[in-house]
């Protein structure tokens, strides 16, 4: 049922208002009228209107009680008294103790990985813990290994950010100077070899950066992961835990995964089971696809702050496009001394053709098409909006004006229809 109107909610201490905006082109405005409240760990400013659009699933939590007003059409809106926020706050307090100890002993702060199946609130818990850390004047590193529903850059990548201020309510964490690596698919199982390679690379680069940034190093790292936790998905998680040398693994809502990790992780890794919030909303495959699409749209056009991308034509002959991964052959058919898996991280040239229409291309910082390209941070993304085979040109949507940098482009499986 859809409710229109102005709604006012009085929240008691330790409770939250949950609401969803579902209808197309709908806008809901939230305002705190009295008391204090926060949204996934970011404090809300009293009497300041915050806008939420179609697809938003939100919880406004209060530790001390508050009054909140909602204007617009919400699909669902209710107050919940049962939340796991006290448990999450205790986790934050324990991490904070480790940061204090790291500061005193000049060692590394806690490296924490959040794991669990799909739709249990991993991204939300990551955001809450990062916000609480930065509100205590820490500078934690946020790592997102979720190639399907990650919050850094576009889908099909993994990345990291230094968090210097709480997430903006409407736009999330500031995306200034992120480290981003190309994967090119929306699930790690499309190329496990490549996924593990870039996870190891990201971990290495972060460890190097921490050596030069003491504040970030003592603040620690919080890692969000994919919701794929069984079979090969479990191996991917344990590989990431090893690569980042994690100290803490927070397991949301899955006892089997918790027990497996307790069994398999070295003793110094603290594996902690946490309940999921009753407010976390399950998303259908089509909703997930819509979220991916809107992340790409926001990359080019901005969210609240609008961006103005450029569109221009490029000659086929001026483009160096590669895809990662040659077709897999049995070991016996490989050149001497090469493993079949190695083919999965090889760069293969792709000829410009109409099949590239609507595909994303990652702009690498690497000038050469060697394995360094996979180990290089990305400069950004462009999208092929049209292909003209007769004129041998492509129309490119790009955040930067022409020309494209003279580096290689990595083809992503992800597509975006630019009908902005
Ligand atoms: P995925 O496996 O897809 O990465 P996830 O486990 O990271 O999912 P989240 O993205 O954190 O899950 O949460 C799923 C959705 O539920 C999000 O839209 C989020 O805004 C919403 N959500 C999380 N916690 C709450 C809450 N307490 N009340 C209302 N909505 C919530």
Short mmCIF file of C-alpha atoms and ligand atoms in Angstrom, two decimals:
data_model
loop_
_atom_site.label_atom_id
_atom_site.label_comp_id
_atom_site.label_asym_id
_atom_site.label_seq_id
_atom_site.Cartn_x
_atom_site.Cartn_y
_atom_site.Cartn_z
CA UNK A 1 0.00 0.00 0.00
CA UNK A 2 1.25 3.45 -0.82
CA UNK A 3 1.04 6.24 1.70
CA UNK A 4 1.20 9.89 0.67
CA UNK A 5 1.26 12.84 3.06
CA UNK A 6 3.36 14.36 5.74
CA UNK A 7 4.24 11.87 8.44
CA UNK A 8 5.72 12.60 11.84
CA UNK A 9 7.41 9.93 13.97
CA UNK A 10 8.45 10.13 17.60
CA UNK A 11 11.32 7.71 18.13
CA UNK A 12 12.22 6.42 21.55
CA UNK A 13 15.87 5.92 22.50
CA UNK A 14 17.46 2.92 20.74
CA UNK A 15 14.90 2.62 17.97
CA UNK A 16 14.84 3.31 14.24
CA UNK A 17 12.49 4.53 11.56
CA UNK A 18 12.66 2.39 8.42
CA UNK A 19 11.27 3.47 5.09
CA UNK A 20 11.48 2.61 1.42
CA UNK A 21 10.89 4.70 -1.69
CA UNK A 22 9.64 2.47 -4.48
CA UNK A 23 7.43 4.36 -6.92
CA UNK A 24 9.13 5.64 -10.07
CA UNK A 25 10.42 9.23 -10.03
CA UNK A 26 9.38 9.62 -6.43
CA UNK A 27 11.13 11.82 -3.91
CA UNK A 28 10.87 11.62 -0.12
CA UNK A 29 12.22 14.38 2.12
CA UNK A 30 13.41 13.59 5.64
CA UNK A 31 13.93 16.12 8.41
CA UNK A 32 14.90 15.70 12.07
CA UNK A 33 12.73 18.11 14.05
CA UNK A 34 14.13 17.54 17.54
CA UNK A 35 16.67 15.32 19.28
CA UNK A 36 19.54 13.48 17.60
CA UNK A 37 19.50 10.82 14.90
CA UNK A 38 21.90 9.15 12.50
CA UNK A 39 21.65 7.36 9.18
CA UNK A 40 23.92 4.31 8.86
CA UNK A 41 26.38 6.02 11.22
CA UNK A 42 26.27 9.57 9.78
CA UNK A 43 24.74 12.21 12.07
CA UNK A 44 21.71 14.03 10.67
CA UNK A 45 21.60 17.82 11.02
CA UNK A 46 18.46 19.12 12.72
CA UNK A 47 15.97 20.92 10.42
CA UNK A 48 18.00 20.10 7.31
CA UNK A 49 15.97 18.43 4.52
CA UNK A 50 17.51 15.25 3.05
CA UNK A 51 16.17 13.83 -0.20
CA UNK A 52 15.73 10.15 -1.05
CA UNK A 53 14.77 8.82 -4.45
CA UNK A 54 13.32 5.63 -6.00
CA UNK A 55 14.99 2.50 -4.66
CA UNK A 56 16.15 4.04 -1.36
CA UNK A 57 15.88 1.72 1.65
CA UNK A 58 16.68 3.70 4.73
CA UNK A 59 16.92 3.46 8.54
CA UNK A 60 17.09 6.53 10.78
CA UNK A 61 18.44 5.40 14.13
CA UNK A 62 18.46 7.32 17.42
CA UNK A 63 20.44 6.59 20.58
CA UNK A 64 18.65 9.24 22.68
CA UNK A 65 15.24 9.74 21.05
CA UNK A 66 14.07 12.22 18.40
CA UNK A 67 11.21 13.45 16.26
CA UNK A 68 11.44 12.92 12.51
CA UNK A 69 9.29 14.18 9.66
CA UNK A 70 8.85 12.49 6.26
CA UNK A 71 7.32 14.26 3.26
CA UNK A 72 6.40 12.31 0.14
CA UNK A 73 5.25 8.87 -0.91
CA UNK A 74 6.84 5.99 0.99
CA UNK A 75 6.09 2.38 0.19
CA UNK A 76 6.76 1.27 3.75
CA UNK A 77 7.47 3.33 6.86
CA UNK A 78 7.54 1.98 10.39
CA UNK A 79 9.39 2.30 13.66
CA UNK A 80 11.38 -0.72 14.88
CA UNK A 81 12.48 -1.11 18.49
CA UNK A 82 14.58 -4.23 17.91
CA UNK A 83 17.85 -3.38 16.22
CA UNK A 84 21.38 -4.84 16.46
CA UNK A 85 22.90 -1.33 16.78
CA UNK A 86 24.17 -1.89 20.36
CA UNK A 87 26.01 -5.00 19.19
CA UNK A 88 27.49 -3.07 16.25
CA UNK A 89 28.52 -0.25 18.61
CA UNK A 90 30.31 -2.80 20.80
CA UNK A 91 32.21 -4.05 17.75
CA UNK A 92 33.22 -0.46 17.03
CA UNK A 93 34.37 -0.04 20.66
CA UNK A 94 36.51 -3.20 20.43
CA UNK A 95 38.08 -2.00 17.15
CA UNK A 96 38.70 1.38 18.75
CA UNK A 97 40.61 -0.29 21.61
CA UNK A 98 42.81 -2.01 19.04
CA UNK A 99 43.45 1.35 17.33
CA UNK A 100 44.51 2.89 20.65
CA UNK A 101 46.89 -0.02 21.24
CA UNK A 102 48.24 0.29 17.66
CA UNK A 103 48.91 3.98 18.26
CA UNK A 104 50.77 3.29 21.48
CA UNK A 105 52.90 0.48 20.04
CA UNK A 106 53.29 2.05 16.57
CA UNK A 107 51.80 -1.03 14.95
CA UNK A 108 49.02 -1.59 12.45
CA UNK A 109 45.37 -0.97 13.43
CA UNK A 110 42.71 -3.67 13.02
CA UNK A 111 42.05 -5.03 9.53
CA UNK A 112 38.42 -6.13 9.57
CA UNK A 113 36.52 -8.06 6.92
CA UNK A 114 32.72 -8.15 6.81
CA UNK A 115 31.30 -11.36 5.32
CA UNK A 116 27.93 -13.05 4.90
CA UNK A 117 25.45 -14.13 2.22
CA UNK A 118 23.57 -11.64 0.02
CA UNK A 119 21.28 -9.07 1.62
CA UNK A 120 22.34 -9.34 5.24
CA UNK A 121 23.58 -5.76 5.56
CA UNK A 122 27.32 -6.15 4.89
CA UNK A 123 27.65 -2.84 3.06
CA UNK A 124 25.55 -1.13 5.70
CA UNK A 125 27.64 -2.47 8.60
CA UNK A 126 30.84 -1.47 6.74
CA UNK A 127 29.45 2.05 6.35
CA UNK A 128 28.42 2.26 10.03
CA UNK A 129 31.83 1.10 11.29
CA UNK A 130 33.71 3.48 8.97
CA UNK A 131 31.48 6.37 10.02
CA UNK A 132 31.96 5.65 13.71
CA UNK A 133 35.73 5.43 13.22
CA UNK A 134 35.98 8.70 11.31
CA UNK A 135 33.73 10.40 13.88
CA UNK A 136 36.41 9.47 16.45
CA UNK A 137 38.96 11.35 14.28
CA UNK A 138 40.34 8.14 12.74
CA UNK A 139 41.23 7.85 9.04
CA UNK A 140 40.30 4.24 8.17
CA UNK A 141 40.70 2.68 4.73
CA UNK A 142 37.54 1.38 3.12
CA UNK A 143 38.00 -1.56 0.78
CA UNK A 144 35.15 -2.85 -1.36
CA UNK A 145 35.67 -6.28 -2.94
CA UNK A 146 32.03 -6.62 -4.01
CA UNK A 147 32.23 -6.51 -7.82
CA UNK A 148 28.43 -6.72 -8.17
CA UNK A 149 27.08 -4.26 -5.62
CA UNK A 150 30.15 -2.37 -4.40
CA UNK A 151 30.10 1.31 -3.49
CA UNK A 152 33.39 2.44 -5.02
CA UNK A 153 33.52 3.37 -8.74
CA UNK A 154 31.35 1.33 -11.13
CA UNK A 155 30.33 -2.35 -10.87
CA UNK A 156 32.92 -4.80 -12.21
CA UNK A 157 35.72 -3.27 -10.14
CA UNK A 158 37.24 -3.57 -6.69
CA UNK A 159 38.58 -0.53 -4.93
CA UNK A 160 39.69 1.34 -1.85
CA UNK A 161 39.29 4.81 -0.36
CA UNK A 162 40.84 6.68 2.52
CA UNK A 163 37.86 7.81 4.59
CA UNK A 164 38.41 11.33 5.89
CA UNK A 165 34.86 12.37 6.72
CA UNK A 166 31.57 10.59 7.38
CA UNK A 167 29.57 9.40 4.38
CA UNK A 168 27.28 12.05 2.97
CA UNK A 169 23.64 11.08 3.64
CA UNK A 170 22.65 11.35 -0.01
CA UNK A 171 25.92 10.56 -1.82
CA UNK A 172 27.83 8.09 0.38
CA UNK A 173 31.60 8.31 0.93
CA UNK A 174 33.53 10.96 -0.97
CA UNK A 175 35.08 9.31 -4.04
CA UNK A 176 38.20 11.45 -4.18
CA UNK A 177 41.27 9.62 -5.46
CA UNK A 178 40.04 6.05 -5.05
CA UNK A 179 42.25 3.10 -5.91
CA UNK A 180 40.31 1.08 -8.48
CA UNK A 181 41.16 -2.20 -10.23
CA UNK A 182 39.50 -3.68 -13.27
CA UNK A 183 37.67 -6.99 -13.06
CA UNK A 184 35.08 -6.56 -15.80
CA UNK A 185 32.34 -8.92 -14.55
CA UNK A 186 29.67 -8.74 -11.90
CA UNK A 187 30.59 -11.92 -10.04
CA UNK A 188 34.04 -13.28 -9.06
CA UNK A 189 33.20 -16.73 -10.49
CA UNK A 190 33.50 -15.32 -14.04
CA UNK A 191 37.29 -15.36 -13.61
CA UNK A 192 38.53 -16.50 -10.18
CA UNK A 193 42.18 -16.27 -11.20
CA UNK A 194 41.84 -12.62 -12.18
CA UNK A 195 39.76 -11.82 -9.10
CA UNK A 196 42.35 -13.27 -6.72
CA UNK A 197 45.15 -11.53 -8.63
CA UNK A 198 43.63 -8.06 -8.27
CA UNK A 199 42.62 -8.68 -4.63
CA UNK A 200 46.25 -9.56 -3.82
CA UNK A 201 47.44 -6.51 -5.74
CA UNK A 202 45.05 -4.17 -3.92
CA UNK A 203 46.16 -5.62 -0.57
CA UNK A 204 49.83 -5.03 -1.49
CA UNK A 205 49.24 -1.42 -2.52
CA UNK A 206 47.30 -0.69 0.66
CA UNK A 207 50.03 -2.22 2.81
CA UNK A 208 52.59 -0.01 0.99
CA UNK A 209 50.46 3.11 1.45
CA UNK A 210 50.00 2.36 5.15
CA UNK A 211 53.78 2.34 5.57
CA UNK A 212 53.77 6.02 4.56
CA UNK A 213 50.58 7.06 6.33
CA UNK A 214 50.74 6.33 10.03
CA UNK A 215 47.31 7.76 10.75
CA UNK A 216 45.65 5.45 8.20
CA UNK A 217 47.73 2.53 9.35
CA UNK A 218 46.69 2.81 13.01
CA UNK A 219 43.07 3.45 12.02
CA UNK A 220 42.96 0.12 10.17
CA UNK A 221 41.00 -1.18 7.22
CA UNK A 222 37.36 -2.26 6.83
CA UNK A 223 36.64 -4.62 3.93
CA UNK A 224 33.25 -5.27 2.39
CA UNK A 225 32.91 -8.53 0.44
CA UNK A 226 30.60 -10.30 -2.04
CA UNK A 227 27.62 -12.31 -0.83
CA UNK A 228 28.94 -15.49 -2.48
CA UNK A 229 30.03 -17.65 0.47
CA UNK A 230 29.75 -21.29 -0.63
CA UNK A 231 32.19 -23.54 -2.48
CA UNK A 232 34.57 -21.46 -4.61
CA UNK A 233 33.03 -18.33 -3.06
CA UNK A 234 34.34 -19.45 0.34
CA UNK A 235 37.82 -19.92 -1.12
CA UNK A 236 37.68 -16.41 -2.54
CA UNK A 237 36.91 -15.10 0.95
CA UNK A 238 39.73 -17.02 2.63
CA UNK A 239 42.11 -15.84 -0.09
CA UNK A 240 41.10 -12.21 0.58
CA UNK A 241 41.51 -12.76 4.34
CA UNK A 242 45.04 -14.02 3.72
CA UNK A 243 45.95 -11.32 1.22
CA UNK A 244 44.88 -8.50 3.56
CA UNK A 245 46.20 -10.35 6.65
CA UNK A 246 42.94 -9.66 8.43
CA UNK A 247 42.72 -9.54 12.22
CA UNK A 248 38.94 -9.65 12.56
CA UNK A 249 36.19 -11.29 10.48
CA UNK A 250 32.63 -10.21 11.18
CA UNK A 251 30.19 -12.87 9.98
CA UNK A 252 26.66 -11.63 9.45
CA UNK A 253 23.81 -14.05 9.90
CA UNK A 254 25.34 -17.33 8.75
CA UNK A 255 26.36 -19.92 11.35
CA UNK A 256 27.79 -22.32 8.82
CA UNK A 257 30.14 -19.70 7.42
CA UNK A 258 31.05 -18.65 10.96
CA UNK A 259 31.98 -22.21 11.92
CA UNK A 260 33.91 -22.82 8.72
CA UNK A 261 35.96 -19.67 9.22
CA UNK A 262 36.54 -20.47 12.90
CA UNK A 263 37.87 -23.86 11.81
CA UNK A 264 40.03 -22.63 8.92
CA UNK A 265 41.41 -19.27 10.03
CA UNK A 266 44.63 -19.07 12.07
CA UNK A 267 44.05 -18.62 15.81
CA UNK A 268 45.05 -14.93 15.87
CA UNK A 269 42.13 -14.04 13.58
CA UNK A 270 39.06 -13.17 15.65
CA UNK A 271 35.96 -14.54 13.95
CA UNK A 272 32.83 -12.89 15.37
CA UNK A 273 29.21 -13.82 14.67
CA UNK A 274 26.78 -10.90 14.37
CA UNK A 275 23.02 -10.82 13.90
CA UNK A 276 21.61 -9.09 10.85
CA UNK A 277 19.19 -6.22 11.21
CA UNK A 278 15.52 -7.04 10.67
CA UNK A 279 15.41 -3.93 8.49
CA UNK A 280 17.73 -5.20 5.74
CA UNK A 281 15.73 -5.48 2.58
CA UNK A 282 16.16 -8.37 0.15
CA UNK A 283 16.68 -7.30 -3.42
CA UNK A 284 15.55 -9.19 -6.50
CA UNK A 285 17.84 -9.87 -9.47
CA UNK A 286 16.15 -7.10 -11.41
CA UNK A 287 16.52 -4.64 -8.50
CA UNK A 288 20.22 -5.53 -8.31
CA UNK A 289 20.57 -4.87 -12.04
CA UNK A 290 18.83 -1.50 -11.59
CA UNK A 291 21.22 -0.60 -8.76
CA UNK A 292 24.21 -1.48 -10.95
CA UNK A 293 22.77 0.63 -13.74
CA UNK A 294 22.21 3.62 -11.50
CA UNK A 295 25.77 3.38 -10.14
CA UNK A 296 27.06 3.68 -13.72
CA UNK A 297 24.69 6.56 -14.44
CA UNK A 298 25.91 8.32 -11.27
CA UNK A 299 29.52 7.76 -12.34
CA UNK A 300 28.92 9.77 -15.51
CA UNK A 301 26.14 12.16 -14.49
CA UNK A 302 26.58 12.54 -10.70
CA UNK A 303 24.02 12.00 -7.99
CA UNK A 304 23.04 15.12 -6.10
CA UNK A 305 25.91 17.16 -7.54
CA UNK A 306 25.46 16.90 -11.33
CA UNK A 307 28.41 16.03 -13.60
CA UNK A 308 28.55 16.95 -17.28
CA UNK A 309 30.25 14.19 -19.26
CA UNK A 310 31.64 14.69 -22.77
CA UNK A 311 30.61 12.81 -25.89
CA UNK A 312 32.95 12.56 -28.90
CA UNK A 313 33.93 10.31 -31.79
CA UNK A 314 37.14 8.30 -31.88
CA UNK A 315 38.60 6.40 -34.83
CA UNK A 316 38.82 2.62 -34.46
CA UNK A 317 42.49 2.87 -35.40
CA UNK A 318 43.19 5.17 -32.42
CA UNK A 319 41.89 2.67 -29.87
CA UNK A 320 43.81 -0.06 -28.10
CA UNK A 321 41.15 -2.27 -26.56
CA UNK A 322 41.88 -5.49 -24.68
CA UNK A 323 39.90 -8.00 -22.76
CA UNK A 324 41.35 -9.97 -19.88
CA UNK A 325 41.43 -13.74 -20.21
CA UNK A 326 42.09 -15.93 -23.23
CA UNK A 327 39.78 -18.96 -23.66
CA UNK A 328 40.76 -21.64 -21.20
CA UNK A 329 42.62 -24.64 -22.66
CA UNK A 330 43.79 -27.80 -20.94
CA UNK A 331 47.38 -27.69 -19.60
CA UNK A 332 48.48 -30.14 -22.31
CA UNK A 333 47.59 -27.59 -25.03
CA UNK A 334 49.42 -24.69 -23.38
CA UNK A 335 52.88 -23.47 -24.41
CA UNK A 336 55.62 -25.19 -22.47
CA UNK A 337 55.88 -24.02 -18.86
CA UNK A 338 52.55 -22.15 -18.86
CA UNK A 339 49.61 -23.14 -16.66
CA UNK A 340 46.06 -23.06 -18.03
CA UNK A 341 45.10 -20.55 -15.30
CA UNK A 342 47.70 -18.10 -16.53
CA UNK A 343 45.68 -17.65 -19.71
CA UNK A 344 42.91 -16.19 -17.55
CA UNK A 345 44.98 -13.11 -16.73
CA UNK A 346 46.39 -12.55 -20.23
CA UNK A 347 45.40 -9.50 -22.24
CA UNK A 348 43.77 -10.33 -25.58
CA UNK A 349 43.24 -7.63 -28.25
CA UNK A 350 39.63 -6.87 -29.13
CA UNK A 351 38.79 -5.43 -32.54
CA UNK A 352 36.33 -2.58 -32.61
CA UNK A 353 32.93 -3.78 -33.83
CA UNK A 354 29.23 -3.07 -33.28
CA UNK A 355 29.32 -5.68 -30.49
CA UNK A 356 31.04 -3.08 -28.32
CA UNK A 357 28.04 -0.75 -28.31
CA UNK A 358 27.00 0.21 -24.76
CA UNK A 359 29.98 -1.50 -23.16
CA UNK A 360 32.09 0.12 -20.46
CA UNK A 361 35.81 0.44 -21.11
CA UNK A 362 38.23 0.89 -18.22
CA UNK A 363 40.92 3.48 -18.96
CA UNK A 364 44.13 2.02 -17.60
CA UNK A 365 47.08 4.11 -16.44
CA UNK A 366 49.27 1.49 -18.08
CA UNK A 367 50.66 2.40 -21.53
CA UNK A 368 51.52 -1.22 -22.43
CA UNK A 369 49.30 -4.26 -22.80
CA UNK A 370 51.28 -6.43 -20.43
CA UNK A 371 50.42 -7.90 -17.09
CA UNK A 372 51.27 -4.55 -15.45
CA UNK A 373 47.97 -3.31 -16.86
CA UNK A 374 46.12 -5.51 -14.40
CA UNK A 375 48.32 -4.27 -11.60
CA UNK A 376 47.68 -0.61 -12.40
CA UNK A 377 45.14 1.59 -10.76
CA UNK A 378 42.47 2.75 -13.24
CA UNK A 379 42.24 6.33 -14.47
CA UNK A 380 38.48 5.94 -14.95
CA UNK A 381 35.81 4.67 -17.33
CA UNK A 382 34.28 5.54 -20.65
CA UNK A 383 31.21 4.07 -22.31
CA UNK A 384 30.77 3.23 -26.00
CA UNK A 385 27.44 4.83 -26.85
CA UNK A 386 27.46 4.09 -30.60
CA UNK A 387 29.55 2.32 -33.23
CA UNK A 388 29.70 3.43 -36.87
CA UNK A 389 31.27 0.61 -38.89
CA UNK A 390 31.13 2.57 -42.14
CA UNK A 391 33.07 5.55 -40.83
CA UNK A 392 35.12 3.23 -38.59
CA UNK A 393 34.41 5.36 -35.52
CA UNK A 394 32.89 4.99 -32.07
CA UNK A 395 31.06 7.56 -30.00
CA UNK A 396 32.44 7.67 -26.49
CA UNK A 397 30.87 9.04 -23.32
CA UNK A 398 33.67 10.23 -21.07
CA UNK A 399 34.03 12.21 -17.84
CA UNK A 400 37.06 13.96 -19.44
CA UNK A 401 37.06 15.96 -22.69
CA UNK A 402 38.82 14.52 -25.75
CA UNK A 403 41.30 13.15 -26.50
CA UNK A 404 41.32 9.82 -24.69
CA UNK A 405 44.65 9.30 -22.95
CA UNK A 406 47.05 7.26 -25.08
CA UNK A 407 46.78 4.20 -22.86
CA UNK A 408 45.09 0.87 -23.18
CA UNK A 409 41.38 0.30 -22.62
CA UNK A 410 40.09 -2.80 -20.85
CA UNK A 411 36.74 -4.16 -21.97
CA UNK A 412 34.11 -4.73 -19.30
CA UNK A 413 31.17 -7.08 -19.62
CA UNK A 414 29.00 -4.37 -18.04
CA UNK A 415 26.74 -2.37 -20.28
CA UNK A 416 25.08 1.00 -19.93
CA UNK A 417 22.39 2.49 -22.17
CA UNK A 418 22.94 6.21 -22.20
CA UNK A 419 19.48 7.74 -22.51
CA UNK A 420 20.13 10.60 -20.17
P1 LIG B 1 24.89 -7.48 -1.00
O1 LIG B 1 25.14 -8.91 -0.72
O2 LIG B 1 24.04 -7.25 -2.18
O3 LIG B 1 26.16 -6.66 -1.07
P2 LIG B 1 24.49 -6.52 1.68
O4 LIG B 1 24.57 -7.72 2.53
O5 LIG B 1 25.73 -5.67 1.59
O6 LIG B 1 24.02 -6.90 0.23
P3 LIG B 1 23.16 -4.06 2.25
O7 LIG B 1 23.46 -3.49 0.90
O8 LIG B 1 23.92 -3.51 3.40
O9 LIG B 1 23.28 -5.64 2.19
O10 LIG B 1 21.61 -3.91 2.60
C1 LIG B 1 20.58 -4.24 1.68
C2 LIG B 1 19.56 -3.12 1.62
O11 LIG B 1 18.91 -2.99 2.89
C3 LIG B 1 20.17 -1.75 1.32
O12 LIG B 1 19.33 -1.11 0.39
C4 LIG B 1 20.16 -1.03 2.65
O13 LIG B 1 20.02 0.37 2.48
C5 LIG B 1 18.95 -1.64 3.33
N1 LIG B 1 19.07 -1.64 4.80
C6 LIG B 1 20.12 -2.06 5.54
N2 LIG B 1 19.86 -1.96 6.86
C7 LIG B 1 18.61 -1.46 6.95
C8 LIG B 1 17.75 -1.12 8.05
N3 LIG B 1 18.13 -1.30 9.31
N4 LIG B 1 16.53 -0.63 7.76
C9 LIG B 1 16.13 -0.46 6.48
N5 LIG B 1 16.86 -0.77 5.41
C10 LIG B 1 18.09 -1.25 5.64
#
